[in-house]
Coordinates of C-alpha atoms in Angstrom, one line a residue:
M24 CA -11.9 -77.2 82.6
A25 CA -14.0 -76.5 85.6
T26 CA -14.7 -77.4 89.2
S27 CA -17.6 -76.5 91.3
D28 CA -16.2 -73.1 92.2
R29 CA -13.7 -72.2 89.4
M30 CA -13.3 -72.5 85.7
I31 CA -10.4 -72.2 83.3
P32 CA -11.4 -69.8 80.5
A33 CA -10.7 -71.0 76.9
S34 CA -7.9 -69.4 74.8
L35 CA -8.6 -67.8 71.5
A36 CA -7.2 -69.3 68.3
S37 CA -4.6 -67.5 66.2
P38 CA -4.6 -65.2 64.3
L39 CA -5.4 -62.3 66.7
R40 CA -7.8 -59.9 65.3
L41 CA -8.3 -56.4 66.7
E42 CA -10.9 -54.6 64.6
P43 CA -12.0 -50.9 64.3
F44 CA -15.1 -50.0 66.3
R45 CA -17.1 -46.8 66.9
A46 CA -15.9 -45.6 70.3
I47 CA -18.1 -44.2 73.1
R48 CA -16.2 -42.1 75.5
I49 CA -17.1 -40.2 78.7
A50 CA -16.2 -36.6 78.1
P51 CA -12.9 -35.7 79.7
A52 CA -14.4 -33.4 82.3
S53 CA -16.5 -36.3 83.6
I54 CA -14.0 -39.1 83.6
G55 CA -13.3 -39.9 87.2
D56 CA -16.5 -38.2 88.4
P57 CA -18.4 -40.4 90.9
A58 CA -21.5 -39.7 88.8
A59 CA -19.9 -41.4 85.9
S60 CA -19.7 -44.7 87.8
R61 CA -23.5 -44.6 88.2
L62 CA -24.0 -44.2 84.5
L63 CA -23.5 -47.9 84.0
G64 CA -25.1 -48.9 87.3
R65 CA -28.4 -50.6 88.2
P66 CA -30.9 -51.0 86.7
H67 CA -28.8 -52.2 83.9
H68 CA -31.5 -52.2 81.3
R69 CA -31.8 -48.4 81.6
V70 CA -28.1 -47.9 80.7
P71 CA -28.8 -47.3 76.9
E72 CA -31.3 -44.7 77.9
R73 CA -28.9 -43.0 80.3
L74 CA -26.1 -43.1 77.7
A75 CA -28.4 -41.4 75.2
A76 CA -29.3 -38.7 77.7
W77 CA -25.6 -38.1 78.5
R78 CA -24.8 -37.9 74.8
A79 CA -27.5 -35.3 74.3
E80 CA -25.9 -33.3 77.1
G81 CA -22.4 -33.6 75.7
R82 CA -21.2 -35.7 78.7
V83 CA -20.7 -38.7 76.5
L84 CA -19.0 -38.5 73.1
H85 CA -19.8 -41.0 70.3
D86 CA -17.1 -41.3 67.6
P87 CA -18.8 -40.7 64.2
G88 CA -17.1 -43.7 62.6
P89 CA -15.1 -46.9 63.4
A90 CA -11.4 -46.8 64.1
L91 CA -8.6 -48.3 66.1
Y92 CA -7.1 -46.2 68.8
L93 CA -3.6 -45.9 70.3
H94 CA -4.3 -44.8 73.9
E95 CA -1.5 -43.5 76.2
Y96 CA -2.1 -42.8 79.8
T97 CA 0.2 -41.7 82.6
V98 CA -0.3 -42.3 86.3
N99 CA 2.2 -41.4 89.0
G100 CA 5.0 -41.2 86.5
I101 CA 4.2 -44.5 84.8
T102 CA 3.2 -44.4 81.2
V103 CA 1.3 -47.2 79.4
R104 CA 0.3 -47.3 75.8
G105 CA -2.0 -49.8 74.0
L106 CA -4.0 -50.4 71.0
V107 CA -7.8 -50.3 71.7
G108 CA -10.1 -52.2 69.3
A109 CA -12.9 -54.8 69.0
L110 CA -11.3 -58.2 69.8
D111 CA -12.6 -61.1 67.7
V112 CA -13.7 -63.7 70.3
S113 CA -15.4 -66.1 67.8
R114 CA -12.6 -68.6 67.4
V115 CA -11.8 -70.6 70.5
A116 CA -8.6 -72.6 70.4
R117 CA -8.7 -76.4 70.2
P118 CA -6.0 -78.8 71.3
G119 CA -3.0 -78.3 69.0
D120 CA -4.1 -74.8 67.8
R121 CA -1.8 -71.9 68.1
R122 CA -3.2 -69.5 70.7
A123 CA -3.7 -65.8 70.2
V124 CA -5.2 -64.7 73.6
M125 CA -4.5 -66.8 76.7
P126 CA -5.8 -66.4 80.2
H127 CA -3.6 -66.8 83.3
E128 CA -6.2 -66.9 86.0
A129 CA -9.2 -69.1 86.8
V130 CA -12.7 -67.5 87.1
R131 CA -15.9 -68.3 89.1
P132 CA -18.7 -69.5 86.9
R133 CA -21.4 -67.7 88.9
Q134 CA -19.6 -64.4 88.4
V135 CA -19.3 -65.1 84.7
E136 CA -23.0 -65.8 84.5
N137 CA -23.9 -62.6 86.3
L138 CA -21.6 -60.5 84.0
T139 CA -23.1 -62.1 80.9
A140 CA -26.6 -61.2 82.0
R141 CA -25.4 -57.7 82.9
F142 CA -23.7 -57.1 79.5
T143 CA -26.8 -58.3 77.8
D144 CA -28.8 -55.7 79.6
L145 CA -26.2 -53.0 79.1
G146 CA -25.6 -53.6 75.4
V147 CA -22.2 -52.1 76.1
N148 CA -18.7 -53.2 76.7
P149 CA -18.0 -50.8 79.6
T150 CA -14.2 -51.0 79.7
P151 CA -11.5 -52.8 77.7
L152 CA -9.9 -56.1 78.7
L153 CA -6.2 -55.4 79.4
L154 CA -3.9 -57.7 77.3
F155 CA -0.2 -57.7 77.1
H156 CA 2.3 -59.0 74.4
D157 CA 5.8 -58.4 73.1
A158 CA 5.1 -56.5 69.9
D159 CA 6.7 -57.2 66.5
P160 CA 9.4 -54.6 66.1
E161 CA 7.8 -53.4 62.9
L162 CA 4.5 -52.8 64.7
R163 CA 6.4 -50.9 67.4
D164 CA 8.0 -48.7 64.8
L165 CA 4.7 -48.1 63.1
L166 CA 3.0 -46.9 66.3
R167 CA 6.1 -44.8 67.2
T168 CA 5.7 -43.1 63.8
L169 CA 2.0 -42.5 64.5
R170 CA 2.9 -40.8 67.7
T171 CA 5.0 -38.2 66.0
G172 CA 1.8 -36.7 64.6
P173 CA -0.6 -34.6 66.7
A174 CA -2.8 -36.5 69.1
W175 CA -6.5 -36.8 68.2
A176 CA -7.4 -36.2 71.9
R177 CA -5.3 -35.0 74.8
Y178 CA -6.5 -34.3 78.3
L179 CA -6.1 -34.6 82.1
D180 CA -9.0 -36.5 83.8
R181 CA -10.5 -35.8 87.2
R182 CA -8.4 -38.6 88.8
G183 CA -5.1 -37.0 87.5
Q184 CA -4.4 -39.4 84.7
A185 CA -2.9 -37.7 81.7
H186 CA -4.2 -39.1 78.4
R187 CA -3.2 -38.9 74.7
V188 CA -5.1 -40.7 72.0
W189 CA -4.3 -41.3 68.3
R190 CA -7.0 -42.5 65.9
L191 CA -6.3 -45.0 63.2
A192 CA -9.1 -45.0 60.6
R193 CA -7.3 -45.1 57.2
R194 CA -7.8 -48.5 55.6
E195 CA -4.2 -48.9 54.8
D196 CA -3.2 -48.3 58.4
V197 CA -5.8 -50.7 59.8
D198 CA -4.8 -53.4 57.3
R199 CA -1.1 -52.9 58.2
V200 CA -1.8 -53.2 61.9
A201 CA -3.9 -56.3 61.3
A202 CA -1.1 -58.0 59.4
L203 CA 1.4 -57.2 62.1
L204 CA -0.9 -58.5 64.8
A205 CA -1.8 -61.8 63.1
D206 CA 1.0 -63.8 64.8
T207 CA 0.6 -62.1 68.2
E208 CA 0.4 -64.2 71.3
A209 CA -1.2 -62.1 74.0
V210 CA -2.0 -62.8 77.7
I211 CA -4.9 -61.4 79.6
A212 CA -3.5 -59.0 82.3
D213 CA -6.9 -57.9 83.7
G214 CA -10.5 -58.8 83.0
H215 CA -10.7 -62.6 83.0
H216 CA -14.3 -62.6 84.1
R217 CA -15.3 -60.0 81.5
Y218 CA -13.4 -62.1 78.9
S219 CA -15.3 -65.2 79.9
A220 CA -18.6 -63.3 79.6
Y221 CA -17.6 -62.2 76.1
L222 CA -17.1 -65.9 75.2
A223 CA -20.5 -66.7 76.7
L224 CA -22.2 -63.9 74.8
Q225 CA -20.6 -65.0 71.5
Q226 CA -21.9 -68.5 72.0
R227 CA -25.4 -67.1 72.7
Y228 CA -25.4 -64.7 69.7
P229 CA -23.0 -66.1 67.1
G230 CA -22.6 -64.2 63.8
T231 CA -23.5 -60.9 65.4
A232 CA -21.6 -58.0 67.0
A233 CA -21.2 -60.3 70.0
D234 CA -18.4 -62.0 68.0
R235 CA -16.3 -59.2 69.3
G236 CA -15.4 -57.7 72.6
L237 CA -13.5 -54.6 73.7
A238 CA -9.8 -54.9 74.4
M239 CA -6.6 -52.9 74.9
L240 CA -3.3 -54.5 73.8
V241 CA -0.2 -53.2 75.6
D242 CA 3.3 -53.8 74.3
Q243 CA 5.1 -55.0 77.4
G244 CA 8.4 -54.4 75.7
D245 CA 7.5 -50.7 75.2
T246 CA 5.5 -49.4 78.2
P247 CA 5.4 -52.4 80.6
L248 CA 2.6 -52.8 83.1
F249 CA 3.8 -53.2 86.7
L250 CA 3.1 -56.7 88.1
G251 CA 2.3 -57.0 91.8
A252 CA 0.5 -59.5 94.1
I253 CA -3.0 -59.4 95.3
H254 CA -3.1 -60.3 99.1
R255 CA -5.9 -62.0 101.0
V256 CA -7.7 -61.2 104.2
W257 CA -9.2 -64.4 105.8
H258 CA -12.0 -63.4 108.0
G259 CA -12.9 -65.2 111.2
V260 CA -9.5 -66.8 111.8
A261 CA -6.5 -65.5 113.8
P262 CA -2.9 -65.6 112.5
A263 CA -1.8 -68.0 115.2
A264 CA -4.5 -70.5 114.1
V265 CA -3.3 -70.3 110.5
A266 CA 0.4 -70.6 111.6
E267 CA -0.5 -73.8 113.5
A268 CA -2.2 -75.3 110.5
A269 CA 1.0 -74.4 108.5
R270 CA 3.1 -76.3 111.1
Q271 CA 0.9 -79.3 110.9
A272 CA 1.4 -79.2 107.1
G273 CA 5.1 -79.4 107.6
H274 CA 6.0 -75.9 106.6
A275 CA 8.6 -73.8 108.4
V276 CA 6.9 -71.3 110.7
T277 CA 8.7 -68.4 112.3
C278 CA 7.3 -65.7 114.6
L279 CA 9.1 -62.5 113.8
P280 CA 9.0 -58.7 114.3
A281 CA 7.0 -56.9 111.6
G282 CA 10.0 -55.7 109.6
E283 CA 11.8 -59.0 109.6
A284 CA 8.6 -60.8 108.5
L285 CA 8.1 -58.5 105.6
N286 CA 11.7 -58.9 104.6
A287 CA 11.2 -62.6 104.5
L288 CA 8.3 -62.3 101.9
G289 CA 9.6 -63.7 98.7
P290 CA 9.8 -66.9 96.5
H291 CA 8.4 -69.8 98.5
H292 CA 7.6 -67.6 101.5
V293 CA 4.3 -66.0 102.6
V294 CA 3.5 -63.8 105.6
L295 CA 0.6 -64.0 108.1
S296 CA -0.4 -61.0 110.2
D297 CA -3.2 -59.1 111.8
D298 CA -0.8 -56.1 112.2
A299 CA 0.0 -57.3 115.7
A300 CA 1.3 -60.9 115.4
W301 CA 3.6 -61.7 112.5
F302 CA 4.5 -65.1 111.1
A303 CA 6.8 -66.0 108.1
I304 CA 5.9 -69.3 106.5
G305 CA 8.5 -71.1 104.4
L306 CA 6.4 -73.3 102.0
T307 CA 7.9 -76.7 101.4
G308 CA 7.4 -78.1 97.9
S309 CA 6.2 -74.8 96.4
E310 CA 7.0 -73.9 92.8
R311 CA 7.9 -70.3 92.1
G312 CA 4.7 -68.3 91.4
R313 CA 2.4 -71.1 92.9
E314 CA 2.6 -70.1 96.5
L315 CA -1.1 -69.5 96.8
D316 CA -1.9 -73.0 95.3
R317 CA 0.4 -74.5 98.0
V318 CA -1.3 -72.6 100.8
H319 CA -4.8 -73.7 99.6
A320 CA -3.7 -77.3 99.1
T321 CA -1.9 -77.8 102.4
I322 CA -2.8 -75.2 105.0
V323 CA -6.5 -74.4 104.5
P324 CA -7.7 -78.0 104.9
R325 CA -5.9 -78.1 108.3
L326 CA -7.7 -75.1 109.8
R327 CA -9.9 -76.1 112.8
S328 CA -12.9 -74.3 111.3
P329 CA -13.7 -73.4 107.7
L330 CA -12.9 -70.0 106.4
E331 CA -15.8 -67.6 106.8
S332 CA -14.9 -65.5 103.8
A333 CA -11.9 -63.9 102.0
T334 CA -11.3 -60.5 100.4
H335 CA -8.7 -59.4 98.0
H336 CA -6.4 -56.4 98.4
P337 CA -3.5 -55.2 96.1
E338 CA -2.2 -53.0 98.9
V339 CA -0.4 -54.5 101.9
R340 CA -1.5 -51.7 104.2
A341 CA -5.2 -52.1 103.3
A342 CA -5.0 -55.9 104.0
L343 CA -3.4 -55.4 107.3
T344 CA -5.8 -52.7 108.4
L345 CA -8.8 -54.8 107.6
A346 CA -7.4 -57.9 109.2
H347 CA -6.7 -56.0 112.4
R348 CA -10.2 -54.5 112.5
S349 CA -12.1 -57.7 111.6
G350 CA -10.1 -60.1 113.8
G351 CA -8.9 -62.0 110.7
T352 CA -5.6 -62.8 109.1
A353 CA -3.9 -61.0 106.2
L354 CA -2.2 -63.5 103.9
L355 CA 0.6 -61.5 102.3
L356 CA 1.9 -63.0 99.1
P357 CA 5.1 -62.5 97.0
A358 CA 4.6 -60.7 93.7
P359 CA 4.9 -63.1 90.8
S360 CA 7.3 -62.3 88.1
L361 CA 6.3 -62.0 84.4
A362 CA 8.3 -65.2 83.8
D363 CA 6.2 -67.0 86.4
V364 CA 3.0 -65.9 84.6
L365 CA 4.3 -66.9 81.2
S366 CA 5.5 -70.2 82.5
V367 CA 2.1 -71.1 83.8
V368 CA 0.4 -70.0 80.5
A369 CA 2.9 -71.9 78.4
G370 CA 2.0 -75.1 80.3
G371 CA -1.7 -74.6 79.5
D372 CA -2.4 -74.0 83.2
V373 CA -3.8 -70.9 85.1
M374 CA -3.1 -69.3 88.5
P375 CA -5.8 -68.9 91.1
E376 CA -8.4 -66.2 90.8
K377 CA -7.0 -62.7 91.5
A378 CA -3.4 -63.9 91.8
T379 CA -1.9 -61.0 90.1
S380 CA -2.3 -57.2 89.9
F381 CA -1.2 -55.6 86.7
Q382 CA -1.0 -51.8 87.1
P383 CA -1.8 -49.1 86.2
K384 CA -5.2 -49.6 84.6
P385 CA -7.0 -46.9 82.6
V386 CA -9.8 -45.0 84.2
P387 CA -13.2 -46.7 83.4
G388 CA -15.2 -44.8 80.8
T389 CA -12.2 -43.8 78.6
F390 CA -13.4 -46.2 75.9
M391 CA -16.7 -48.1 75.7
R392 CA -18.3 -50.1 72.8
A393 CA -22.0 -50.5 72.1
W394 CA -22.0 -54.0 70.7
L395 CA -25.7 -54.3 70.1
D396 CA -25.7 -51.3 67.8
E397 CA -23.0 -52.8 65.5
P398 CA -23.8 -54.7 62.3
P399 CA -23.6 -58.5 62.1
V400 CA -20.3 -60.1 61.1
P401 CA -20.1 -60.5 57.3
S402 CA -20.6 -64.2 56.2

């Protein structure tokens, strides 16, 4: 499904397949180094050459053989573990099919096109998609047993993330994991545009290594990702103007001190502010988790002039600071619950682009995959 400015990505058909791959990793001493971000920068067609140079210098490590990886990282006291592998993206779900991987956000077609072209030039999946699921108890036990052995890699990166990695390369281990993952229903936590680019690449190069993309599958019942909101800054419009449009739409609008306005933020309520004026908006007819949809359907059309632009900010303070400096409005949204996300997915629908913030994410460069170097999919 698509409109002129958004598209709902397709789901993958069951069974879920997470396959071994030959990992490329930035060396621990360089993870988080600003120079590492330039490794995959423009011009993108020079990236394979840069990767080869870094590999020769020992700043990029290339695993000698394919494997699955159990990656654990800890940030500010929060630990996340997930299986990293090459996700089979060759089987898109049709109506009535059981779904293995499901999106929960819409994407912008132009951004997907740009990423598809970029990945073609890179020849690399630069960072895994972040997926979450509720693991089969037997799989959870298997991975717990694996963690009792020594980690294959253990290090602290330059951003302060602590990492442990276990490598699964034995055929019997890989086959057992595959069997336990077959009935998994996973939801995309982060990387909807990258996922959509994977699907586009697979359609362009079917039967090749583009049949797979890089993904990390997190067991939400073991080490849950934190779910927060992503707030908006609407540039070129003052909070009072947005509040007036909300009144015209029939919503309850209250001007409040900052603390009281923030306390009002919650289900069916959003907050408007430029860090000086504060308004709490009680949205009529809003479903839990669909507050942003309601704002766009009822308030935005009633603004006296079109929005100039919007930016997205996971942190409230960052949104308020930018709104104050730019003369715009910070739209502060309630954090959706996991139940909200799952309810939308179960209904075959999606939330607006950048509606959720699943945290913490692994540092880029921890795992990469050179898809153009892999053999074709066996017929």
